[in-house]
XYZ file of C-alpha atoms in Angstrom:
315
model
C 2.594 6.380 -22.453
C 5.801 8.108 -21.528
C 9.033 6.124 -21.474
C 10.223 5.268 -17.981
C 13.640 6.872 -17.595
C 15.906 5.171 -15.085
C 18.286 7.611 -13.363
C 22.003 6.951 -13.112
C 22.610 4.497 -10.236
C 26.401 4.519 -10.173
C 26.299 6.585 -6.989
C 23.066 5.607 -5.168
C 22.104 7.277 -1.958
C 24.112 5.883 0.921
C 21.788 3.780 3.063
C 22.873 4.178 6.668
C 20.829 2.356 9.253
C 19.847 4.772 12.020
C 20.769 3.905 15.588
C 18.172 2.164 17.744
C 17.678 5.313 19.790
C 14.015 6.124 19.167
C 13.181 9.827 18.777
C 10.445 11.011 21.105
C 7.053 10.518 19.499
C 5.467 13.952 18.861
C 1.894 14.846 19.757
C 0.762 14.845 16.126
C 1.440 11.112 15.794
C -0.472 9.996 18.885
C -3.851 8.238 18.545
C -6.506 7.008 20.975
C -6.770 3.334 21.890
C -9.580 1.520 20.011
C -12.589 0.833 22.233
C -15.751 1.791 20.318
C -18.785 -0.403 19.655
C -18.121 -0.134 15.905
C -14.583 -1.401 16.466
C -15.846 -4.432 18.374
C -18.446 -5.215 15.704
C -15.835 -5.095 12.936
C -13.538 -7.347 14.970
C -16.376 -9.862 15.421
C -17.034 -10.014 11.674
C -13.333 -10.594 10.989
C -13.179 -13.406 13.562
C -16.442 -15.031 12.392
C -15.084 -15.273 8.851
C -11.580 -16.301 9.951
C -10.005 -13.357 8.160
C -6.684 -11.622 8.703
C -6.370 -7.851 8.439
C -3.279 -5.798 7.723
C -4.698 -3.302 10.220
C -3.784 -5.702 13.038
C -0.791 -7.476 11.520
C 1.004 -4.238 10.658
C -0.043 -2.459 13.862
C -1.722 0.401 11.986
C -2.226 3.488 14.192
C -5.574 4.205 12.506
C -7.222 0.884 13.324
C -9.500 2.384 15.998
C -10.836 5.105 13.712
C -11.247 2.875 10.653
C -12.805 -0.120 12.399
C -15.213 2.138 14.249
C -16.596 2.972 10.786
C -16.544 -0.669 9.654
C -13.553 -0.151 7.359
C -11.070 -3.023 7.497
C -8.314 -3.920 5.039
C -8.379 -7.653 4.314
C -5.006 -9.403 4.141
C -5.311 -12.605 2.144
C -3.070 -15.643 1.533
C -2.187 -16.142 5.182
C -0.277 -14.443 7.977
C 3.236 -15.547 6.960
C 5.248 -13.579 4.380
C 8.166 -14.958 2.386
C 9.995 -11.618 2.564
C 11.831 -10.032 5.497
C 11.417 -6.284 5.070
C 12.893 -4.475 8.062
C 9.982 -2.028 8.384
C 7.205 -4.628 8.434
C 5.675 -6.380 11.422
C 4.196 -9.306 9.456
C 5.875 -12.607 10.341
C 8.413 -14.064 7.906
C 8.645 -17.786 7.217
C 7.153 -20.689 5.292
C 3.479 -19.982 4.545
C 0.645 -22.504 4.644
C -1.156 -23.652 1.498
C -3.709 -21.267 0.049
C -7.258 -21.517 1.392
C -9.592 -22.044 -1.568
C -12.552 -20.798 0.463
C -10.928 -17.520 1.511
C -12.180 -15.432 -1.469
C -15.766 -16.348 -0.574
C -15.278 -15.450 3.094
C -13.807 -12.073 2.115
C -16.896 -11.423 -0.024
C -19.212 -12.321 2.871
C -17.338 -9.980 5.223
C -17.521 -7.133 2.696
C -21.278 -7.656 2.471
C -21.766 -7.804 6.265
C -19.698 -4.645 6.759
C -21.685 -2.890 4.048
C -18.510 -1.623 2.402
C -18.841 0.698 -0.563
C -15.081 0.459 -1.121
C -12.802 -2.345 0.030
C -9.017 -2.635 0.117
C -7.597 -6.139 -0.294
C -3.908 -6.725 0.321
C -1.728 -9.769 0.862
C 1.566 -11.096 2.078
C 4.315 -11.814 -0.457
C 4.118 -15.418 -1.656
C 7.390 -16.138 -3.435
C 6.667 -19.835 -2.843
C 3.883 -19.750 -5.454
C 4.554 -19.840 -9.189
C 2.241 -16.885 -9.801
C 2.976 -15.119 -6.508
C -0.673 -15.567 -5.539
C -2.000 -13.511 -8.465
C -4.671 -16.090 -9.278
C -5.911 -16.046 -5.674
C -6.085 -12.248 -5.715
C -8.075 -12.370 -8.967
C -10.460 -14.951 -7.488
C -11.036 -12.712 -4.471
C -11.827 -9.728 -6.698
C -14.359 -11.803 -8.650
C -15.938 -13.206 -5.468
C -16.537 -9.697 -4.098
C -17.933 -8.574 -7.467
C -20.459 -11.438 -7.406
C -21.513 -10.830 -3.806
C -21.622 -7.020 -3.773
C -21.333 -5.724 -7.354
C -21.752 -2.129 -6.216
C -18.587 -2.247 -4.075
C -15.490 -0.684 -5.609
C -12.327 -2.734 -5.117
C -8.757 -1.657 -4.464
C -5.962 -4.214 -4.424
C -2.579 -3.644 -2.786
C -0.425 -6.293 -4.409
C 2.997 -7.892 -3.993
C 5.620 -7.162 -6.650
C 5.411 -10.576 -8.417
C 9.194 -10.322 -8.731
C 9.888 -13.921 -9.755
C 6.668 -14.504 -11.680
C 5.827 -14.648 -15.395
C 4.018 -11.683 -16.987
C 0.783 -13.663 -16.829
C 0.653 -13.136 -13.057
C 0.158 -9.382 -13.280
C -2.108 -9.829 -16.275
C -4.400 -12.112 -14.247
C -4.929 -9.419 -11.601
C -5.535 -6.665 -14.161
C -7.972 -8.884 -16.087
C -10.045 -9.243 -12.901
C -10.532 -5.454 -13.179
C -10.026 -3.968 -9.718
C -10.981 -0.303 -9.610
C -7.585 0.645 -8.149
C -4.293 -1.213 -8.559
C -1.950 -0.283 -5.700
C 1.628 -1.372 -5.247
C 3.791 0.517 -2.774
C 7.382 1.494 -3.535
C 7.714 1.954 0.262
C 10.927 4.018 0.285
C 13.554 5.731 -1.860
C 15.817 3.467 -3.983
C 18.951 4.151 -1.946
C 17.348 2.592 1.151
C 16.097 -0.600 -0.541
C 19.084 -2.781 0.479
C 18.292 -2.333 4.173
C 14.570 -1.543 4.207
C 13.212 -3.746 1.424
C 16.072 -6.185 0.661
C 13.988 -8.790 -1.176
C 12.544 -6.270 -3.640
C 13.848 -4.215 -6.555
C 12.885 -0.559 -6.898
C 12.758 -0.421 -10.689
C 10.914 -3.713 -10.936
C 8.170 -2.276 -8.718
C 8.113 0.907 -10.764
C 7.871 -1.072 -13.983
C 5.014 -3.141 -12.510
C 2.952 0.028 -12.052
C 3.751 1.214 -15.558
C 2.809 -2.183 -17.001
C -0.639 -1.975 -15.386
C -1.339 1.169 -17.416
C -0.121 -0.541 -20.582
C -2.551 -3.400 -19.961
C -5.468 -1.136 -19.016
C -5.001 2.603 -19.490
C -8.276 3.351 -17.673
C -7.319 1.569 -14.448
C -6.332 3.831 -11.560
C -2.850 3.144 -10.190
C -1.631 4.057 -6.746
C 1.613 3.827 -4.812
C 3.024 5.042 -1.538
C 6.168 5.582 0.469
C 7.088 6.015 4.107
C 9.259 8.863 5.330
C 11.352 9.128 8.466
C 13.614 6.201 7.556
C 16.618 8.384 6.794
C 15.749 9.443 3.236
C 16.696 12.828 1.793
C 14.066 15.272 0.537
C 15.606 15.296 -2.943
C 15.268 11.512 -3.114
C 11.549 11.751 -2.241
C 11.047 14.205 -5.104
C 12.881 11.822 -7.433
C 10.492 9.030 -6.434
C 7.580 11.334 -7.269
C 9.083 11.981 -10.715
C 9.645 8.256 -11.261
C 6.042 7.500 -10.348
C 4.725 10.144 -12.706
C 6.930 8.734 -15.491
C 5.140 5.439 -14.814
C 1.794 7.302 -15.013
C 0.821 6.631 -11.384
C -2.389 8.506 -10.484
C -2.418 8.494 -6.687
C 0.444 9.009 -4.227
C 0.407 8.372 -0.469
C 3.150 9.498 1.931
C 3.061 8.632 5.629
C 5.319 8.588 8.671
C 7.192 5.344 9.313
C 6.596 3.968 12.811
C 8.911 1.325 14.242
C 6.812 -1.764 15.148
C 9.326 -3.297 17.597
C 12.909 -2.617 18.737
C 14.071 -5.314 16.281
C 12.785 -3.371 13.267
C 14.390 -0.513 11.372
C 14.620 2.513 13.650
C 12.819 5.798 13.057
C 15.429 8.321 11.942
C 13.128 11.280 12.541
C 9.505 12.333 12.766
C 8.586 14.425 9.744
C 6.530 17.497 10.652
C 2.986 18.151 9.371
C 4.361 21.219 7.573
C 6.825 19.041 5.649
C 4.048 16.654 4.693
C 2.003 19.595 3.398
C 5.010 20.647 1.338
C 5.329 17.166 -0.154
C 1.617 17.167 -0.992
C 1.855 20.515 -2.761
C 4.892 19.377 -4.747
C 3.194 16.119 -5.744
C 0.092 17.857 -7.057
C 2.407 20.166 -8.982
C 4.022 17.150 -10.623
C 0.662 15.985 -11.955
C -0.755 13.398 -9.552
C -4.551 13.288 -9.640
C -4.753 12.523 -5.928
C -2.263 12.913 -3.063
C -2.513 12.015 0.619
C 0.500 13.130 2.648
C 0.105 13.331 6.426
C 1.878 11.730 9.392
C -0.900 9.136 9.776
C -1.474 8.454 6.072
C -1.487 4.763 5.192
C -2.355 3.057 1.890
C -5.892 2.192 2.938
C -6.592 5.146 5.262
C -9.756 6.916 4.038
C -9.394 4.870 0.843
C -13.088 5.068 -0.057
C -13.288 8.851 0.233
C -9.983 9.200 -1.583
C -11.204 6.985 -4.418
C -14.263 9.205 -4.877
C -11.982 12.247 -5.100
C -9.671 10.407 -7.476
C -12.534 9.597 -9.820
C -13.809 13.169 -9.660
C -10.326 14.518 -10.414
C -10.064 12.390 -13.549
C -13.478 13.512 -14.762
C -12.523 17.141 -14.148
C -9.281 16.664 -16.070
C -11.094 15.077 -19.000
C -13.584 17.955 -19.019
C -10.810 20.546 -19.374
C-alpha cells in the first residue's frame, strides 16, 4: 500500500461560483424521454416494493435507457439527506427513522428484475451514529441470501462523523465493489460539497483497501463545475495513491435554477483525453463520457474491471 501524499493546500484552487446563465446544452448531452415497456415494468417493480431510486431522485439523464433494460439503482435509508450539496437534487432535511424491512424489499426487487449486478446507494445520514453503515450491510446480506449469484456494488456516504467500525461493517459485508464519489476537485468543495472533506473521502477509499486488499474500489467526479484540467489530473493522482481501481468522469447537469450552475459543457474529445490519461496513470477501469454516471453500465463495467485485474495478475 502506497502512502497517501496530501498536496500543499496553502493556496487551494479559487472556487468561484459560476453565474446562473446556463450554457446552451449541446447535442451530445441530449437524451430521449423514457417511454418503453421495459421502463414501465421497472417502475412498477419499484413502486410495488416501495423503493426509492437515485435514478429518479437525482434526475439521471440515463434513466430511460437503464430502466428499459431493468437496471435501477436503489437508494436506501429514505428520500431525505442530511447534507446540502449544491449539485444534488435530493431533498435536504430531517430524515425519517430507518425502515427495518427495506433490505428485504431491495432483495425482492433485485430478484424480480433478474439483476446480475446491482448498485445500492443511499442518502447521507449524519443523524445516525454509524451513518447508516449497519443498514447498508444488512441490505448487502439480504441480497446475497435472495440472489447469491448477483454481484453487489455499494455507493456509500463518507461516514464523516462516524467511528471506524462504521466503514468496517460495510467492508465486512463484502460487496463486490465499494464506491464512494469524490464528486469534484478539492478547491470546489466549499461551494459544491460543503458538508464533506476531500481528504477524508480519499482516506475512506484507501482504508477500504487496507481492510480488504481484494475488494474493488471505485470513485467518480463531475466536470463542468468550473474546475481546471490540472486539478482533475491531481484528483486522478490522489485516487491512484489511494489505490482506487475504477474512475468515472461525467458531465455535471444543473438539476434546477437553484443549484450550482454549469460553467461549461466538456466536449467528448476532452472526455476521451481524460480517459486516456487515467488509464496511463494505472486505473484498471475508466469511464469518461458526457453521460457517464456512477451506476451507468455498472454491470458491464464490473465484468471488464474483473477481467482487467485477471489480465494484470497474469502478466
